CSV table of C-alpha atoms in Angstrom, one decimal:
chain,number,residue,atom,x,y,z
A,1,UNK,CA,-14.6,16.6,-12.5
A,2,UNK,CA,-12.2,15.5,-9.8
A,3,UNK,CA,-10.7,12.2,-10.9
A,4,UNK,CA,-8.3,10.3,-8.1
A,5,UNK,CA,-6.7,7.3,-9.9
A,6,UNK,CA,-4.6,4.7,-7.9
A,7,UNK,CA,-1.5,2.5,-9.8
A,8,UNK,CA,-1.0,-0.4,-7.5
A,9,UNK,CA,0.3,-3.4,-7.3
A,10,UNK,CA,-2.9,-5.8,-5.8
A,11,UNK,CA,-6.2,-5.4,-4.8
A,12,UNK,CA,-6.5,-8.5,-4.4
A,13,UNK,CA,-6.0,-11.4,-1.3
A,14,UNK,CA,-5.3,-9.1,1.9
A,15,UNK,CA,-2.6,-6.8,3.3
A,16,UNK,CA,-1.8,-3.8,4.7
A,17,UNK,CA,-1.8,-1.8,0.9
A,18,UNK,CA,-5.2,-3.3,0.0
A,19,UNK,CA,-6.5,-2.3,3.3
A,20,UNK,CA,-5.2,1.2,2.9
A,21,UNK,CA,-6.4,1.7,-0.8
A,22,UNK,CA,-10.0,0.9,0.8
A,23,UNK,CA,-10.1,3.0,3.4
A,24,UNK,CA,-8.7,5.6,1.0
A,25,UNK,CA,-11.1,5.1,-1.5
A,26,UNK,CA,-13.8,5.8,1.2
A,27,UNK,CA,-12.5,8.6,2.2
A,28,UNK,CA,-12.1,10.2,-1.2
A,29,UNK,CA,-15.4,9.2,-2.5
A,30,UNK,CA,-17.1,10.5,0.2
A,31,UNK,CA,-15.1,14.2,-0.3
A,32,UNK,CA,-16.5,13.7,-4.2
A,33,UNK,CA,-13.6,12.2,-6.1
A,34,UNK,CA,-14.0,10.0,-8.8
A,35,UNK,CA,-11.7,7.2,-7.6
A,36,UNK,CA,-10.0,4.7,-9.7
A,37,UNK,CA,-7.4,1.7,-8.7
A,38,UNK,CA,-5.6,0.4,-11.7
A,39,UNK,CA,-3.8,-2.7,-10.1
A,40,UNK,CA,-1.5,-5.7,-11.6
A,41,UNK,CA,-1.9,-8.7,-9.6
A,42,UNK,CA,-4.6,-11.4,-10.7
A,43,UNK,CA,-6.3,-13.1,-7.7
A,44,UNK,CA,-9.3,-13.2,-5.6
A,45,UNK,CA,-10.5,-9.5,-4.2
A,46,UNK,CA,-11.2,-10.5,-0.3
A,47,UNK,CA,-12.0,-6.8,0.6
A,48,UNK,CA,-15.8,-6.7,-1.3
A,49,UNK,CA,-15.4,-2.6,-1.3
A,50,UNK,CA,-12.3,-3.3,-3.6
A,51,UNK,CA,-14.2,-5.5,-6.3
A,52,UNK,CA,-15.9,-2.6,-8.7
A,53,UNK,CA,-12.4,-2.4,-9.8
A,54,UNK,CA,-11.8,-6.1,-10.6
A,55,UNK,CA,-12.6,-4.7,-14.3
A,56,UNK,CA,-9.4,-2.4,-13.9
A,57,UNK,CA,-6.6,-5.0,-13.1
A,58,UNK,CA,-3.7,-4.5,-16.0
A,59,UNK,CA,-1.0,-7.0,-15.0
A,60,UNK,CA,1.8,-4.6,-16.9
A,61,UNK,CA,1.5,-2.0,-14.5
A,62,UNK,CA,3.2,-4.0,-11.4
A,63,UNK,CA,6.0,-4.7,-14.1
A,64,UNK,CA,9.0,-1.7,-15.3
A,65,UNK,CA,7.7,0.0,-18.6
A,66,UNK,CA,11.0,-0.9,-20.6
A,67,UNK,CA,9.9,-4.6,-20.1
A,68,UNK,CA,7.5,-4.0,-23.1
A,69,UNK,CA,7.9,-2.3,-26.6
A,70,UNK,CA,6.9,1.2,-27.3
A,71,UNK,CA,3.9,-0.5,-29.4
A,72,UNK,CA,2.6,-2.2,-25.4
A,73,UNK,CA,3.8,0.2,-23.5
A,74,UNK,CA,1.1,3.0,-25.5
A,75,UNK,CA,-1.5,0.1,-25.8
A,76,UNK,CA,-1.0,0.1,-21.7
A,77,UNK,CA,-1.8,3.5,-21.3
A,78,UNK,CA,-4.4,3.7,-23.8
A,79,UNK,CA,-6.4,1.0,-22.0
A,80,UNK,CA,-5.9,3.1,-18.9
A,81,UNK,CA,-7.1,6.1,-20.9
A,82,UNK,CA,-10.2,4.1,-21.9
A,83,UNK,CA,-11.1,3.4,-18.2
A,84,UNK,CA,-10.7,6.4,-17.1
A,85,UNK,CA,-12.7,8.2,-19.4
A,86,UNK,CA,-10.3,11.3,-19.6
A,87,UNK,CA,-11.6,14.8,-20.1
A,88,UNK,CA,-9.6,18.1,-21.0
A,89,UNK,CA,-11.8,19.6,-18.0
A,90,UNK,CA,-10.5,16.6,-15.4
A,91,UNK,CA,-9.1,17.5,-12.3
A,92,UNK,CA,-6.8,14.4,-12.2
A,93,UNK,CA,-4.2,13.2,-9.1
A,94,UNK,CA,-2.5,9.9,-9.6
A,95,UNK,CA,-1.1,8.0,-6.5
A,96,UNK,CA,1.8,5.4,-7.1
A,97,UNK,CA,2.4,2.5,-4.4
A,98,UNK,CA,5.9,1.3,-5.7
A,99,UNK,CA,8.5,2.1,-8.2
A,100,UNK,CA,6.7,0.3,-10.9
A,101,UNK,CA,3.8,1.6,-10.9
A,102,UNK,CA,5.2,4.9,-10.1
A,103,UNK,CA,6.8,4.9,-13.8
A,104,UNK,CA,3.6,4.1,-15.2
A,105,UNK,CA,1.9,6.9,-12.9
A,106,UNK,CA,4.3,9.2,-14.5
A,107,UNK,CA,3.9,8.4,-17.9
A,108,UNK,CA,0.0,8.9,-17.5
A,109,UNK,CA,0.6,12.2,-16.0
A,110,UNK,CA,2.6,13.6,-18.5
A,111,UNK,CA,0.1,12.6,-21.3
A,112,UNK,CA,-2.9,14.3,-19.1
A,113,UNK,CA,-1.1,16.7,-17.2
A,114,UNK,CA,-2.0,15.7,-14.4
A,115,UNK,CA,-0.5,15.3,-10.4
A,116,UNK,CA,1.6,12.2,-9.7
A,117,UNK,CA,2.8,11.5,-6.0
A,118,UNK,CA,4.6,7.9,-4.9
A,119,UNK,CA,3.4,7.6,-1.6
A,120,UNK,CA,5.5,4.1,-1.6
A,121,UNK,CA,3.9,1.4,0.5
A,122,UNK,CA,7.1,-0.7,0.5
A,123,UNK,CA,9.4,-1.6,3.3
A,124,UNK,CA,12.4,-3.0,1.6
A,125,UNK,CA,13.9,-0.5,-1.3
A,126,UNK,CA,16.6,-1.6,-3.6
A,127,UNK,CA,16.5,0.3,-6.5
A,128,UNK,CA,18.9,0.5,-9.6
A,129,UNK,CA,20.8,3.9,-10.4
A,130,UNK,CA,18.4,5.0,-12.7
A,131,UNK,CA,15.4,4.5,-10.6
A,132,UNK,CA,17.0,6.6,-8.0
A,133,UNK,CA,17.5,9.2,-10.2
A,134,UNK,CA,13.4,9.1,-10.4
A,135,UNK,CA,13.0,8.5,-7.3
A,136,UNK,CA,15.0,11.7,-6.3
A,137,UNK,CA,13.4,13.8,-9.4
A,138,UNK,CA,10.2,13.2,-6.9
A,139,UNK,CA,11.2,14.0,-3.7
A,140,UNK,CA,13.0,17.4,-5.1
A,141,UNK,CA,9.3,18.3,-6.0
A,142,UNK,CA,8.2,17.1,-2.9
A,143,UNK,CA,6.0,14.2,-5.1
A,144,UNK,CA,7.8,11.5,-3.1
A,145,UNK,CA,7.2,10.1,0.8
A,146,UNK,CA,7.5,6.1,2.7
A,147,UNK,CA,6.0,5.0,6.0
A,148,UNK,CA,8.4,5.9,7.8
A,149,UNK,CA,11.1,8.5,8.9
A,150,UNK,CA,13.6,7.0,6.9
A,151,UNK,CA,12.2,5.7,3.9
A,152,UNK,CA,13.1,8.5,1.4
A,153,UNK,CA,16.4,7.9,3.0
A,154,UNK,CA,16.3,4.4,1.8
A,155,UNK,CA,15.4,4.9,-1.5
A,156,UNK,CA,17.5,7.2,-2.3
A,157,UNK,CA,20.3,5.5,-0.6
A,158,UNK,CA,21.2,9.0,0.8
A,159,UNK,CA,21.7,8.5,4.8
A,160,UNK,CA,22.4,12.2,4.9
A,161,UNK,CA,19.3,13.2,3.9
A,162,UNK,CA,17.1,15.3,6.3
A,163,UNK,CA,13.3,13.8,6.5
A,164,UNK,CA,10.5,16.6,5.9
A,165,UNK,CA,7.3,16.6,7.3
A,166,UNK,CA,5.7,15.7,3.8
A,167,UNK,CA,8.1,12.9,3.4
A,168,UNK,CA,6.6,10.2,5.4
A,169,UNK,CA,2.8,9.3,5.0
A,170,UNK,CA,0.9,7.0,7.4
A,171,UNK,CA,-0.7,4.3,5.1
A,172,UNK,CA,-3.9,3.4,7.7
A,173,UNK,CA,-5.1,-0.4,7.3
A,174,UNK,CA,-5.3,-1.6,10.6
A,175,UNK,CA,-9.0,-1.5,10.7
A,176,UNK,CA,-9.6,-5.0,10.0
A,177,UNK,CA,-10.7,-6.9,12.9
A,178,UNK,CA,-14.7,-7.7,13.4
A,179,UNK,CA,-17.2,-9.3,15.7
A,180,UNK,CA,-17.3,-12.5,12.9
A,181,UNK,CA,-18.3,-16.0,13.5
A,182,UNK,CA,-14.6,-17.7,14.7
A,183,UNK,CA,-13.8,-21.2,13.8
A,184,UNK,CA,-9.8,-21.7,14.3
A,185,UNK,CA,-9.9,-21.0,17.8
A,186,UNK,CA,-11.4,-25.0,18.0
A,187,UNK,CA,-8.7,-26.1,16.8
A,188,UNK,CA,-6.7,-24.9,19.7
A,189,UNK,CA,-4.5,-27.0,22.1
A,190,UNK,CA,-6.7,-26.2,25.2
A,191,UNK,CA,-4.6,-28.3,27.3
A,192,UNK,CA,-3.3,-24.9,29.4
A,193,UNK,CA,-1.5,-23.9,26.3
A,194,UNK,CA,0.0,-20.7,25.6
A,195,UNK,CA,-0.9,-19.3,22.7
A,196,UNK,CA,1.4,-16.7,20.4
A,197,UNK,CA,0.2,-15.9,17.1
A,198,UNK,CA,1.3,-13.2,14.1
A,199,UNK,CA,-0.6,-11.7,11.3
A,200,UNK,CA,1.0,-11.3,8.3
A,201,UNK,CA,1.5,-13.2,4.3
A,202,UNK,CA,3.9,-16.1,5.0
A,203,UNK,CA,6.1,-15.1,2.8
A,204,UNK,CA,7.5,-11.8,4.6
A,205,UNK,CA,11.2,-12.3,5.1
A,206,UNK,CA,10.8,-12.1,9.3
A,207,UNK,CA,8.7,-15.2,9.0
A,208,UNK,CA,11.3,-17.6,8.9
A,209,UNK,CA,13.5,-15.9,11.0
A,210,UNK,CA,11.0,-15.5,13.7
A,211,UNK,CA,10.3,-19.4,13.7
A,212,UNK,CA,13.8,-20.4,14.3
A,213,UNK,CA,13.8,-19.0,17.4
A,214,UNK,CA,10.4,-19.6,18.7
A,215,UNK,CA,11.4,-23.3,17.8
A,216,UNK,CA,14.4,-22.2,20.2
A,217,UNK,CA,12.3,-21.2,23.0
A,218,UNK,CA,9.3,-24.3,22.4
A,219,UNK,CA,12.6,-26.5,22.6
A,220,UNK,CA,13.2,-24.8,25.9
A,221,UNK,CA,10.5,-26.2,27.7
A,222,UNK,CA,9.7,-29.6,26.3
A,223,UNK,CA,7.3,-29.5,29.4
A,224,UNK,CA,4.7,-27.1,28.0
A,225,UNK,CA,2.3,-27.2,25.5
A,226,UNK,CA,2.0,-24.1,22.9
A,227,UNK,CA,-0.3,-23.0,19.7
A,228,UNK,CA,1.5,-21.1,17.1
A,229,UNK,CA,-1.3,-19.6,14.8
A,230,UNK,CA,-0.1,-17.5,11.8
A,231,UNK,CA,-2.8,-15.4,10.7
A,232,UNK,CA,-2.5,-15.5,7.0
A,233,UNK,CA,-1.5,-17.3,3.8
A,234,UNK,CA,0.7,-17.8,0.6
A,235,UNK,CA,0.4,-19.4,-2.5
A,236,UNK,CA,4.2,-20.6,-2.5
A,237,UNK,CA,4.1,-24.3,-1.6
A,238,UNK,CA,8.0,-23.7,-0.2
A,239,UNK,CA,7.1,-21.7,2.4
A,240,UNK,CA,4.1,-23.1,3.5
A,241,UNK,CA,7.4,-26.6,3.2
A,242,UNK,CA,9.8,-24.1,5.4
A,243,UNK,CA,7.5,-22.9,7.9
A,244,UNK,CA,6.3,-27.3,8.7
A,245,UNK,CA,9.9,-28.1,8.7
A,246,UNK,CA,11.0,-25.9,11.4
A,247,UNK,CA,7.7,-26.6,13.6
A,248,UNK,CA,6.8,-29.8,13.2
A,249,UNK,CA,10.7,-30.3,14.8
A,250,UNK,CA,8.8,-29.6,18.5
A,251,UNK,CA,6.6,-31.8,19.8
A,252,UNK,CA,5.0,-29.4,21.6
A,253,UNK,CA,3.5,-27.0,19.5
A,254,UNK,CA,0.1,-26.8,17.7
A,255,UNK,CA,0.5,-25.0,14.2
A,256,UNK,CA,-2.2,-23.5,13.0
A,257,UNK,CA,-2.5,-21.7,9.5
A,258,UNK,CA,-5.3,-19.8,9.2
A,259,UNK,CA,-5.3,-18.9,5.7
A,260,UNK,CA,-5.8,-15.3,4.4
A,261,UNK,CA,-8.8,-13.5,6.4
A,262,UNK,CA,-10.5,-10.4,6.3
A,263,UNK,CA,-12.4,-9.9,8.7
A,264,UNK,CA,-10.1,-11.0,11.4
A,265,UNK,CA,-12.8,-12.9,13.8
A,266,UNK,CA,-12.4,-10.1,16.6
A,267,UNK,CA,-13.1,-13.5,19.3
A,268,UNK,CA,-9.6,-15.0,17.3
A,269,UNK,CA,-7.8,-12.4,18.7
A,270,UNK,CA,-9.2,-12.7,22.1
A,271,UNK,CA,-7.7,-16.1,22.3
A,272,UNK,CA,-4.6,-15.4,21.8
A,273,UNK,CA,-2.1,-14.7,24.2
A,274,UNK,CA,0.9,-12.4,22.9
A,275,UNK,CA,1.4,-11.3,19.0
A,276,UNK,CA,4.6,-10.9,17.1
A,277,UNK,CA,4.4,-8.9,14.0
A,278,UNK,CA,5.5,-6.4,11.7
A,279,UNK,CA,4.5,-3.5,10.0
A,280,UNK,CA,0.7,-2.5,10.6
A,281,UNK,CA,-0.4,-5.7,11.4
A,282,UNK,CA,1.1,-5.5,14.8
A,283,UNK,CA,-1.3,-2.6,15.5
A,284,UNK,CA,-3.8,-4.5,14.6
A,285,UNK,CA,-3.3,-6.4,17.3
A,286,UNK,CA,-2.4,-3.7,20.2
A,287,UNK,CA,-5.7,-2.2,19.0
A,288,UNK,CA,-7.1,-4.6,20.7
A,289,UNK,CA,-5.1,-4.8,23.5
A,290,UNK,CA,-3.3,-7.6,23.1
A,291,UNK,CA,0.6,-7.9,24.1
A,292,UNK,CA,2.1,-7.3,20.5
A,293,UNK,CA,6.3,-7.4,19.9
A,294,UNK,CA,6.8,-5.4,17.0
A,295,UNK,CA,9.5,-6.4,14.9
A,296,UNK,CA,11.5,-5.4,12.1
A,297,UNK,CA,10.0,-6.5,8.6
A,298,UNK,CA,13.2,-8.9,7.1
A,299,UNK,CA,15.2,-9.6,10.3
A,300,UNK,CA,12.4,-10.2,12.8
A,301,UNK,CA,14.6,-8.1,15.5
A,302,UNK,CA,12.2,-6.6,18.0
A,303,UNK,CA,11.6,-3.0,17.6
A,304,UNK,CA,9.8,-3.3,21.1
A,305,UNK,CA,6.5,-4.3,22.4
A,306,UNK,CA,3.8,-1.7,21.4
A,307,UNK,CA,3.1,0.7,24.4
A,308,UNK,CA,5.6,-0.2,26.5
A,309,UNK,CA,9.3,0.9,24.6
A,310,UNK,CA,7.5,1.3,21.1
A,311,UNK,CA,5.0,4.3,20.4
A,312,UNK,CA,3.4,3.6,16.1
A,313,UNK,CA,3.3,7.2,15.6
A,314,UNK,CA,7.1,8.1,17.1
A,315,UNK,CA,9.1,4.7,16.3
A,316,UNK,CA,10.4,2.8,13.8
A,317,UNK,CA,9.8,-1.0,13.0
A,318,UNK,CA,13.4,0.0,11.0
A,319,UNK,CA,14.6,0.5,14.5
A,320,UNK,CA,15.9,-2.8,16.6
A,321,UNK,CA,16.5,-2.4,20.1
A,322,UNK,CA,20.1,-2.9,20.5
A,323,UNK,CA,21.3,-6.3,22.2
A,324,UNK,CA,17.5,-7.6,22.3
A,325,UNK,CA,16.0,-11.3,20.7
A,326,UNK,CA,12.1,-11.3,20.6
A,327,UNK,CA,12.6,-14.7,23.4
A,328,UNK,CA,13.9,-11.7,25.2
A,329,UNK,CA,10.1,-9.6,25.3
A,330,UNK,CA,8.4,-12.8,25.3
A,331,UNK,CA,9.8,-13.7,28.4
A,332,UNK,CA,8.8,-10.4,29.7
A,333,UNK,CA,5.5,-10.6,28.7
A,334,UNK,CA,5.2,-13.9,30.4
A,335,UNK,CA,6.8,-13.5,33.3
A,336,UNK,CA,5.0,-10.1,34.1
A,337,UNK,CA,8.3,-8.0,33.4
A,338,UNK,CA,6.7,-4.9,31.5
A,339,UNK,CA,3.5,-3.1,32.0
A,340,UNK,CA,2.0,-2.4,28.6
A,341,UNK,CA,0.0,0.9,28.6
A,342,UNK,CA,-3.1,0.4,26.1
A,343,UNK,CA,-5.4,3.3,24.4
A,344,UNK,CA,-8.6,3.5,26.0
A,345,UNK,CA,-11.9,2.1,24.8
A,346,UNK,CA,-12.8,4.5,22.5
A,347,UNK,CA,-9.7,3.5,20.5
A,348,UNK,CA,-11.2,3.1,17.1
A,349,UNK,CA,-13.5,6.4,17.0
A,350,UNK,CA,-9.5,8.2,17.3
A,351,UNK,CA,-8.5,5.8,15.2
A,352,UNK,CA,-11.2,6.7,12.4
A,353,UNK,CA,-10.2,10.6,13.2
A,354,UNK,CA,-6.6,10.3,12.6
A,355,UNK,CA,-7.0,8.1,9.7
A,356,UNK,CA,-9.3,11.1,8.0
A,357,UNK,CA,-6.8,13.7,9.2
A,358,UNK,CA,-4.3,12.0,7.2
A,359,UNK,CA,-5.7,11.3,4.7
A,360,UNK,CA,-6.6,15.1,4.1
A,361,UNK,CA,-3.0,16.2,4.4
A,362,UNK,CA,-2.3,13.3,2.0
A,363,UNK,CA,-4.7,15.3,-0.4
A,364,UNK,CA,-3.4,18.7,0.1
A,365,UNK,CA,0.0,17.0,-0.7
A,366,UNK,CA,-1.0,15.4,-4.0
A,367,UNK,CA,-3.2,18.8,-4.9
A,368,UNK,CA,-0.5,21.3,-4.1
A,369,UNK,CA,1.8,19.5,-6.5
A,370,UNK,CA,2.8,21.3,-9.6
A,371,UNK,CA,2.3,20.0,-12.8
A,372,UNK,CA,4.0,20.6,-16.1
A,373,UNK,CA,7.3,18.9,-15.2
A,374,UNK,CA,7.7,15.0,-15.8
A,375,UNK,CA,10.3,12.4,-15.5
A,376,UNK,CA,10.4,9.9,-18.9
A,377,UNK,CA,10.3,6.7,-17.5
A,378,UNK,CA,9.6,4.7,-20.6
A,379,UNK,CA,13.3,3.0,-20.3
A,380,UNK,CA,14.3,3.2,-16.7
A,381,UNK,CA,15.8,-0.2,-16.0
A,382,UNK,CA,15.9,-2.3,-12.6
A,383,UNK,CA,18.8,-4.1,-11.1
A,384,UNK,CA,18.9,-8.0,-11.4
A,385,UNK,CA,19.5,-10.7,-14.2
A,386,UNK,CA,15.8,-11.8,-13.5
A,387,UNK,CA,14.3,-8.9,-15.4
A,388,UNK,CA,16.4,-9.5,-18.1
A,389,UNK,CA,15.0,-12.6,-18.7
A,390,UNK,CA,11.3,-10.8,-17.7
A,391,UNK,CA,12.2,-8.3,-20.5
A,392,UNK,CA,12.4,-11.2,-23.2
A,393,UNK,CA,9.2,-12.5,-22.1
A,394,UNK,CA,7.6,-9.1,-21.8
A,395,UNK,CA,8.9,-8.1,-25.5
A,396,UNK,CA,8.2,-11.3,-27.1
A,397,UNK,CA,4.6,-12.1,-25.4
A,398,UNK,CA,3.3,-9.1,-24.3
A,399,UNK,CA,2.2,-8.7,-20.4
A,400,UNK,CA,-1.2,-10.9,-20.1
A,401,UNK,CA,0.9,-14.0,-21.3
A,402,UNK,CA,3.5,-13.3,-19.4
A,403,UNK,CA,1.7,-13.0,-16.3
A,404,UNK,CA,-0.2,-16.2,-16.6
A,405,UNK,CA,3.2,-17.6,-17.0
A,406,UNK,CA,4.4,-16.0,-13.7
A,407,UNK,CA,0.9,-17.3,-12.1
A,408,UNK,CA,1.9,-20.8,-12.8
A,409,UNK,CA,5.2,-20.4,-11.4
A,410,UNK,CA,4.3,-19.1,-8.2
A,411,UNK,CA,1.6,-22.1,-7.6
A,412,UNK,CA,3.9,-24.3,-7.9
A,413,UNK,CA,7.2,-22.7,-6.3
């Protein structure tokens, strides 16, 4: 039996990862794999094709294995093993979305020999020497690939390093706008307001910096009336603080939080004048051919506005345009500047091809991997004083307890 198991961090809430692992899922089910998703984070599943594996969340596995003693760190992969339902006759691939669960990937790979690839869904990678060392044990056996060009390059902190073709994967989530009932738009200044909006968790780094200068350019023309609307959430009461601080300073905005969606209300989108996000939720957004600056995922410099100076498949969000503010596109936009050349109408049928494509060289990848040959990541430690102190909780409580520790702390951060 073919058995495709996922270690990832969350299935749950909404973002670009969750929305991949579904469509991924999908895919693979429908090509006859088993599919599993062993995730960590505790939380409410908002995609309902992600819920059958509510019963698989196992909070160590989005935490370092050497947090835990040998006696957890077997009990871990035990409880795995029990899911799963191993066979000796399994024909098992295991995808990793992070360094964490990577080293938990690995160490169920070498009990079963099975496949392991990291096809690492993060954008910011700071990993400790010894992680890199993993990390680089991957890529030599082509077992390793980001979302973009220079990912690998990142991780491995290697600037020298020539991308291969297998060494970036396209992580498809964008598919997440629908023709559902749409209440925020009431809420709207209609008062010939412009409207700007983002999609994205409110706690991405380019959030903040993003708001300080719209609050720049709403400063700019006391005269005008705007909605900001932020499509998306976070449980951290200090952003949520942040974000109201630096708004609530112009009188002439609207702010609007939606909360985390999914569906997107397709009619939302509609209403909204120009976008500014990162990552794939700015395609989201030029999918439906809206004016969308795409920006880079911690800074908030603009990449450049999606068909017009930025192309998804060929650029890089990593990429700034030298010399260039996002007031600077938004101005464009506004004042009629740039002409923004949009796919055509049968946008998501490509889409839906491309996405398969992918996702069938993504297989290939994972099943031409050779097996036999495993890192021991049991005691690979990360940088930071933090995880010292998560290693004394891990050893001395065990992961649940420690997790509903960290659950508390982030309600009331």
């Amino acid at each position: 039996m073919s058995k495709y198991i996922f270690i990832a961090m969350n299935i749950c809430n909404i973002g670009g990862s969750e929305q991949y692992l579904y469509n991924k899922t999908t895919f693979l089910e429908k090509q006859g794999h088993d599919c599993y998703v062993i995730s960590g984070m505790r939380g409410k599943i908002m995609i309902a094709g992600l819920a059958k594996y509510k019963s698989m969340i196992i909070p160590n596995v989005m935490y370092p294995p050497c947090l835990f003693t040998k006696k957890e760190r077997l009990r871990t992969i035990d409880k795995i093993t029990r899911i799963i339902h191993f066979s000796p006759d399994d024909n098992c691939i295991i995808e990793s979305d992070g360094i964490d669960e990577a080293k938990w990937g690995e160490l169920l790979a070498r009990r079963y020999n099975g496949r392991h690839i990291v096809l690492n869904v993060q954008e910011v990678h700071d990993y400790s020497k010894d992680e890199i060392k993993f990390l680089r044990f991957k890529y030599d056996r082509q077992e390793l690939a980001g979302i973009t060009d220079r990912s690998v390059n990142m991780m491995l902190k290697d600037d020298l390093l020539t991308p291969h073709s297998w060494s970036k994967f396209s992580a498809y989530c964008n598919n997440v706008v629908d023709d559902v009932p749409n209440t925020v738009s009431d809420k709207f200044d209609t008062d010939n307001a412009l409207t700007i909006g983002s999609i994205g968790r409110l706690e991405k780094p380019f959030v903040i910096p993003m708001l300080k200068l719209l609050s720049r350019f709403f400063k700019e023309h006391p005269d005008k009336r705007y909605n900001l609307v932020l499509i998306g959430g976070t449980s951290q009461k200090s952003v949520r603080k942040k974000i109201s601080d630096i708004v609530t300073r112009c009188n002439n905005v609207k702010l609007i939080i939606t909360g985390l969606m999914y569906p997107i209300p397709r009619d939302l989108i509609k209403n909204i004048d120009v976008f500014i996000s990162t990552s794939g939720a700015a395609d989201v957004t030029y999918l439906e051919h809206k004016p969308t600056i795409k920006v880079h995922p911690v800074t908030s410099e603009p990449a450049g506005v999606i068909g017009y100076n930025f192309i998804p498949e060929v650029d890089s969000m990593f990429n700034p345009v030298p010399g260039k503010t996002i007031l600077d596109y938004l101005k464009d936009i506004l004042d009629d500047k740039i002409s923004i050349k949009y796919t055509g109408d049968d946008q998501y049928v490509r889409y839906k091809n491309t996405m398969h494509a992918e996702f069938a060289r993504q297989l290939k990848l994972a099943m031409n991997s050779v097996g036999n040959q495993y890192y021991d990541t049991s005691d690979i430690e990360k940088k930071g004083f933090k995880y010292k102190i998560y290693a004394l909780l891990g050893k001395s409580l065990g992961g649940e307890n420690m997790q509903t520790i960290m659950d508390i702390l982030r309600k009331i951060k």
